[in-house]
XYZ file of C-alpha atoms in Angstrom:
424
model
C -1.544 -33.050 1.777
C 2.247 -34.272 2.525
C 5.049 -31.254 3.241
C 8.295 -32.171 1.773
C 11.379 -30.517 3.439
C 15.063 -30.496 3.797
C 17.928 -28.409 3.112
C 20.210 -27.542 -0.012
C 22.094 -30.052 -1.025
C 21.462 -34.121 -0.998
C 18.338 -33.259 1.231
C 17.047 -31.775 -1.871
C 18.161 -34.459 -3.757
C 15.788 -36.710 -1.469
C 12.495 -34.013 -1.141
C 12.621 -34.513 -5.142
C 13.124 -37.875 -5.727
C 10.132 -38.568 -3.156
C 8.135 -36.037 -5.000
C 8.695 -37.393 -8.094
C 7.973 -40.658 -6.956
C 4.694 -40.020 -5.552
C 3.824 -37.551 -8.410
C 3.151 -41.426 -9.875
C 0.458 -42.507 -7.938
C -3.164 -41.474 -9.497
C -4.716 -38.553 -7.928
C -1.612 -37.223 -6.272
C -0.463 -33.979 -7.810
C 2.998 -32.420 -6.232
C 3.630 -28.475 -6.575
C 7.552 -27.400 -5.811
C 8.128 -23.174 -5.557
C 11.734 -22.962 -6.791
C 13.094 -19.176 -4.891
C 16.236 -19.152 -6.081
C 15.702 -16.257 -8.388
C 13.543 -14.789 -5.348
C 15.644 -11.724 -5.126
C 14.363 -10.451 -8.335
C 10.911 -10.637 -7.189
C 10.775 -14.336 -9.771
C 9.448 -17.616 -8.867
C 8.970 -20.826 -10.601
C 6.424 -23.032 -10.196
C 6.509 -26.765 -10.795
C 3.131 -28.660 -10.742
C 3.473 -32.278 -12.038
C 1.021 -35.206 -12.014
C 1.506 -39.145 -13.767
C 2.952 -37.875 -17.033
C 2.459 -34.494 -16.955
C 4.454 -31.392 -15.860
C 3.913 -27.851 -16.153
C 6.046 -24.528 -15.124
C 5.041 -21.258 -14.995
C 6.979 -17.947 -14.049
C 5.310 -15.997 -11.811
C 6.322 -12.398 -11.660
C 5.837 -10.893 -7.702
C 5.541 -7.514 -6.881
C 7.710 -7.673 -4.060
C 10.502 -10.660 -3.687
C 9.499 -12.222 0.041
C 8.178 -15.533 1.272
C 5.078 -14.335 2.206
C 4.210 -12.981 -0.883
C 4.638 -16.100 -2.784
C 2.588 -17.708 0.122
C 0.242 -15.760 0.287
C 0.038 -14.750 -3.695
C 0.362 -18.005 -4.940
C 0.412 -21.000 -3.149
C -2.243 -20.425 -0.621
C -4.939 -20.061 -3.907
C -3.247 -22.754 -5.567
C -3.592 -25.183 -3.093
C -8.062 -24.012 -2.275
C -8.119 -24.110 -6.187
C -6.943 -28.237 -6.321
C -8.701 -29.302 -3.747
C -11.771 -28.282 -5.888
C -10.808 -30.867 -8.288
C -12.364 -34.078 -8.600
C -9.726 -35.890 -9.267
C -6.989 -34.229 -7.198
C -6.807 -36.752 -3.658
C -3.735 -36.006 -2.318
C -1.364 -32.687 -2.594
C 2.187 -32.859 -2.261
C 4.101 -29.921 -1.459
C 8.024 -29.763 -1.912
C 9.008 -27.286 -0.423
C 12.064 -24.862 -0.856
C 14.258 -24.506 1.441
C 13.134 -21.268 1.893
C 9.465 -21.880 2.548
C 9.396 -23.521 6.682
C 6.738 -25.976 6.940
C 5.876 -24.686 10.463
C 5.013 -21.191 8.829
C 3.095 -22.775 5.880
C 1.000 -25.073 8.398
C 0.144 -21.284 10.508
C -0.417 -19.582 6.979
C -2.629 -22.735 5.603
C -4.882 -22.255 9.137
C -4.503 -18.364 9.664
C -4.190 -16.416 6.121
C -7.383 -15.796 4.475
C -7.600 -16.067 0.874
C -10.150 -14.646 -1.220
C -10.964 -14.919 -4.704
C -10.979 -18.757 -5.491
C -13.730 -19.005 -7.835
C -16.923 -20.958 -6.651
C -15.671 -20.913 -2.772
C -16.270 -18.547 0.035
C -13.471 -16.372 0.997
C -11.539 -18.286 4.105
C -8.299 -20.066 5.224
C -7.282 -22.945 3.053
C -7.415 -25.432 6.020
C -11.387 -25.356 5.438
C -9.992 -27.043 1.849
C -6.925 -29.123 2.932
C -5.713 -31.282 5.866
C -1.553 -32.132 6.140
C -1.590 -35.803 6.595
C 2.414 -35.643 7.694
C 5.097 -33.608 7.380
C 8.110 -34.817 5.970
C 11.578 -33.870 6.364
C 15.021 -34.738 4.761
C 18.605 -34.419 5.791
C 21.601 -34.759 4.951
C 23.239 -37.796 7.496
C 26.899 -35.912 6.981
C 25.834 -32.191 7.212
C 22.684 -31.497 9.550
C 24.327 -31.618 12.450
C 27.047 -28.907 11.873
C 24.147 -26.882 9.857
C 21.997 -27.000 13.131
C 24.608 -26.201 15.483
C 26.614 -23.200 13.185
C 26.105 -19.551 12.921
C 25.558 -18.955 9.258
C 22.671 -17.199 8.034
C 20.675 -18.015 5.046
C 21.520 -15.644 2.787
C 25.067 -16.500 3.186
C 23.990 -19.694 0.893
C 21.858 -18.339 -1.690
C 18.949 -19.395 -0.003
C 17.066 -15.814 1.004
C 17.090 -12.164 0.242
C 19.782 -10.198 2.340
C 17.075 -9.180 4.661
C 15.543 -12.478 5.613
C 17.522 -12.936 9.262
C 16.610 -16.524 9.492
C 19.758 -18.270 10.460
C 20.958 -21.623 8.514
C 20.628 -23.626 11.955
C 16.953 -22.300 12.716
C 16.244 -23.775 9.297
C 17.892 -26.837 10.148
C 16.505 -27.114 13.405
C 12.733 -26.208 12.828
C 12.243 -28.675 10.183
C 13.083 -31.624 12.224
C 11.040 -30.720 15.181
C 8.493 -30.000 13.066
C 8.639 -33.099 11.039
C 6.311 -36.002 11.426
C 8.659 -38.220 9.753
C 12.250 -38.337 9.123
C 14.883 -39.527 5.738
C 18.603 -39.515 6.633
C 20.213 -39.863 4.060
C 22.951 -41.141 5.686
C 25.542 -42.096 3.050
C 29.302 -41.644 3.566
C 29.007 -41.109 7.582
C 30.772 -43.104 9.206
C 29.684 -45.197 12.320
C 29.836 -42.598 15.623
C 28.676 -39.720 13.041
C 25.410 -41.936 12.455
C 25.033 -42.977 16.367
C 25.445 -39.140 17.218
C 22.947 -38.194 15.388
C 20.814 -41.138 15.970
C 21.038 -39.613 19.438
C 20.089 -35.864 18.674
C 17.140 -36.919 16.775
C 15.797 -39.030 19.304
C 15.429 -36.128 21.531
C 14.554 -33.397 19.203
C 11.647 -35.725 17.480
C 11.044 -38.785 19.498
C 8.032 -39.307 18.221
C 9.192 -39.687 14.330
C 9.582 -42.621 12.712
C 12.664 -42.275 10.827
C 14.028 -44.006 7.535
C 17.977 -44.404 7.780
C 18.950 -44.976 3.822
C 22.874 -45.256 2.044
C 21.123 -45.438 -1.268
C 18.346 -43.164 -2.286
C 17.562 -45.108 -5.094
C 16.209 -48.031 -2.995
C 13.388 -45.836 -1.555
C 10.507 -46.427 -3.945
C 6.823 -45.659 -3.545
C 6.448 -49.198 -0.823
C 9.063 -47.684 0.954
C 7.457 -44.240 1.521
C 3.816 -45.509 2.047
C 5.632 -47.458 4.758
C 6.923 -45.006 6.399
C 3.895 -42.634 6.555
C 2.150 -44.943 8.122
C 4.254 -45.394 10.932
C 3.666 -41.991 11.839
C 1.842 -41.844 15.221
C -1.862 -41.394 15.353
C -0.798 -37.836 17.825
C 1.596 -36.749 16.120
C 2.094 -32.851 15.175
C 0.663 -32.819 11.261
C 0.957 -29.236 10.864
C -0.372 -28.339 14.488
C 1.192 -25.183 15.807
C 2.005 -25.285 19.497
C 1.940 -22.129 21.179
C 4.767 -20.943 23.735
C 2.124 -22.102 27.062
C 2.051 -25.809 25.743
C 4.027 -28.657 27.968
C 8.018 -28.020 26.298
C 9.133 -31.239 26.293
C 6.640 -33.500 24.073
C 6.774 -36.911 22.979
C 8.722 -39.234 25.075
C 12.390 -38.490 24.480
C 15.170 -40.331 26.237
C 16.383 -38.342 29.588
C 19.579 -40.457 29.343
C 23.325 -39.065 27.840
C 24.521 -40.969 24.750
C 27.388 -39.870 22.544
C 27.498 -36.921 24.830
C 23.546 -35.566 23.617
C 21.441 -34.770 26.310
C 18.061 -33.069 27.623
C 19.006 -30.515 30.128
C 15.771 -29.064 32.058
C 15.799 -25.590 34.057
C 13.129 -25.204 36.241
C 12.794 -22.193 39.317
C 10.479 -20.187 40.747
C 12.065 -17.037 41.111
C 13.061 -14.501 37.960
C 16.249 -14.157 36.112
C 17.944 -10.494 37.467
C 18.281 -9.534 33.274
C 21.686 -8.067 33.226
C 23.064 -11.756 34.560
C 21.132 -13.794 32.436
C 22.229 -11.762 29.459
C 25.897 -13.001 30.325
C 25.088 -15.789 30.711
C 23.197 -16.699 27.315
C 26.936 -17.528 26.281
C 26.083 -20.825 27.509
C 23.598 -21.578 25.260
C 25.512 -20.746 21.859
C 28.001 -23.657 22.139
C 27.930 -27.094 21.890
C 23.794 -26.896 22.136
C 21.542 -27.875 19.401
C 18.670 -26.229 20.757
C 17.377 -24.146 23.803
C 13.958 -22.936 23.785
C 11.194 -21.827 27.006
C 9.617 -19.670 29.070
C 11.476 -16.734 31.019
C 10.204 -15.090 33.870
C 12.403 -11.092 34.428
C 12.382 -9.353 37.662
C 12.355 -6.301 35.526
C 9.620 -7.324 33.809
C 7.100 -8.920 35.802
C 3.718 -8.328 33.746
C 5.151 -10.670 30.863
C 6.183 -14.079 29.536
C 9.325 -14.072 27.620
C 9.920 -16.646 24.968
C 13.353 -17.700 24.287
C 15.194 -20.065 21.945
C 17.929 -20.360 20.608
C 19.348 -23.267 17.313
C 23.044 -23.465 16.798
C 25.243 -20.649 17.245
C 22.107 -17.595 17.170
C 19.221 -16.966 20.106
C 15.759 -14.852 19.886
C 14.116 -13.770 22.438
C 10.590 -12.535 22.363
C 7.079 -11.904 23.976
C 4.638 -14.803 24.882
C 1.490 -13.227 26.228
C 1.245 -12.431 30.197
C 1.428 -14.102 32.924
C -1.814 -15.652 34.509
C -1.069 -13.525 37.536
C -1.080 -10.463 36.086
C -4.053 -10.756 34.598
C -7.968 -9.775 35.729
C -9.940 -12.726 36.471
C -12.266 -11.443 33.499
C -9.111 -11.849 31.283
C -8.210 -15.498 32.681
C -11.430 -16.391 31.417
C -10.349 -16.170 28.118
C -7.219 -18.004 28.158
C -6.970 -21.644 27.637
C -8.991 -23.975 30.013
C -5.193 -26.523 30.440
C -3.129 -23.434 31.239
C -4.962 -22.340 33.191
C -4.985 -26.085 34.623
C -1.765 -26.058 35.063
C -1.169 -23.214 35.950
C -3.114 -23.911 39.394
C -1.171 -26.839 40.023
C 2.287 -24.701 40.933
C 0.536 -21.529 41.977
C 2.638 -19.607 44.242
C 0.925 -17.037 46.582
C 2.913 -14.571 46.455
C 4.260 -14.963 43.012
C 1.538 -16.672 40.881
C 2.286 -18.933 37.642
C 5.630 -16.955 37.038
C 8.535 -18.937 37.218
C 11.357 -20.397 34.379
C 11.255 -23.491 32.586
C 13.705 -23.902 29.969
C 14.756 -27.375 27.589
C 17.980 -27.487 26.273
C 19.145 -30.224 23.883
C 23.284 -30.295 24.532
C 25.303 -31.972 22.176
C 28.733 -31.017 22.759
C 28.459 -28.785 26.101
C 28.206 -29.745 30.170
C 25.113 -29.692 31.537
C 26.166 -29.207 34.894
C 27.731 -25.923 33.673
C 24.670 -24.885 31.949
C 22.748 -25.443 35.224
C 25.231 -23.935 37.094
C 25.281 -20.476 34.734
C 21.587 -20.184 34.752
C 21.106 -20.823 38.889
C 23.956 -17.845 38.988
C 21.730 -15.570 36.759
C 18.342 -16.130 38.783
C 18.025 -13.497 41.987
C 19.787 -13.646 45.216
C 17.340 -14.148 48.009
C 17.778 -10.159 48.648
C 16.815 -9.219 44.799
C 13.818 -11.710 45.738
C 12.924 -9.339 48.798
C 12.723 -6.507 46.253
C 11.106 -7.869 43.692
C 8.092 -8.966 45.887
C 8.102 -6.004 47.924
C 9.468 -3.268 46.230
C 8.873 -3.910 41.956
C 9.164 -0.157 41.758
C 13.016 -0.172 42.730
C 13.221 -3.339 40.661
C 11.979 -1.408 37.612
C 14.885 0.415 37.367
C 17.692 -2.183 36.687
C 19.521 -1.986 33.665
C 17.536 -4.663 31.161
C 19.279 -5.416 28.401
C 16.068 -7.326 27.578
C 14.072 -3.606 27.298
C 13.559 -4.714 23.692
C 13.613 -7.684 22.358
C 17.121 -8.890 21.895
C 18.520 -10.777 19.519
C 22.251 -12.635 19.821
C 25.112 -12.806 19.445
C 25.183 -8.663 19.943
C 28.682 -7.218 19.003
C 27.160 -3.950 18.677
C 23.998 -3.152 20.916
C 22.483 -0.945 18.877
C 22.432 -3.851 15.688
C 21.163 -6.309 18.201
C 17.639 -4.924 19.129
C 14.894 -4.854 17.065
C 10.486 -3.883 17.659
C 8.635 -5.591 19.601
C 6.055 -6.016 16.250
C 9.170 -8.028 14.684
C 8.829 -10.568 17.655
C 5.284 -11.246 18.592
C 5.419 -15.279 17.598
C 7.000 -18.012 20.028
C 9.926 -18.791 17.564
C 11.092 -15.204 17.542
C 10.360 -15.076 13.922
C 9.076 -12.170 11.356
C 6.243 -12.786 9.931
């Protein structure tokens, strides 16, 4: 399979152009689910093969992305995979369907009721060859650094809390290859965007286009062949995987830089809460593992995109597990933890990677250093954890920023279970 992702406007025009071009190939089926009427419980599914297009109107009992995946898209993949004339499936994704969430569903959601097939995930029947993302060279950086929610653009239902920045950043971060529609962007805009993309998706080959019509089947094929053999191709990384993937430039170009922050002492929760504003202005994205003094057993996952930030759980520190529990943990994680094991605190640490485009790295580091516990507080963490547990902790419930009203800014832990902090 090839997954085609893009946001509304010119980027979706790029998705449609590539999908139409690939549909002319013998053995290729292009599938698109239009979610424009999802709030009314209606999804329009279009299936294209060489010279043939069919559109089906689906009426769902619950108008949501998950229902679309479970009720129609995943079973369709399993059905198409059984047809001998189908060699490749191209999914032209609606902006409301994220490639990462779909890839997770393909590998984990059990599909039932498909004729002549044993129940199981669609991943038994299909393999992701590449995720190809199109983006508007003039608009993407503004989208990736804003705080608008998808519902404000009519791209999701009112109860969908995802932001435009979250989807825009996620589409690029998860991509194996990129197509940048750069018409109209001046030289400086292009170079700033290039600097961001080189750091957000360093391994992804990029096609820079002024004219979409010039991007024919041969050019598309050439781009896909440049995807590295070790590219993600739909793989999901958990919260304990390396934060700095690929080999992104560590220098500063056009004001764009990667800031790495690591510490072997925890954050004071109230000071961290105050310091987090530094990650919401002039920053494309930040992500990483956090050690909170008031939650010594639990790994806290932090991830931002533009002006929005989410915090959630990522399991427990190895030091908080029994030997038997540690035996069930990924060997790579245990090996990395052993290299830096501390006799007092085990594998507990802080590890963050921040991609800044218009912020001072020194200010970011200063604010985060300020939020760490001081020496006398660290002694309490080690010797009197029962006293530390009484500290005020804004992260006692998984937290979402910005938060003008604390009563509106909390969500239950059950809603913040995966590393990206998204509701399933």
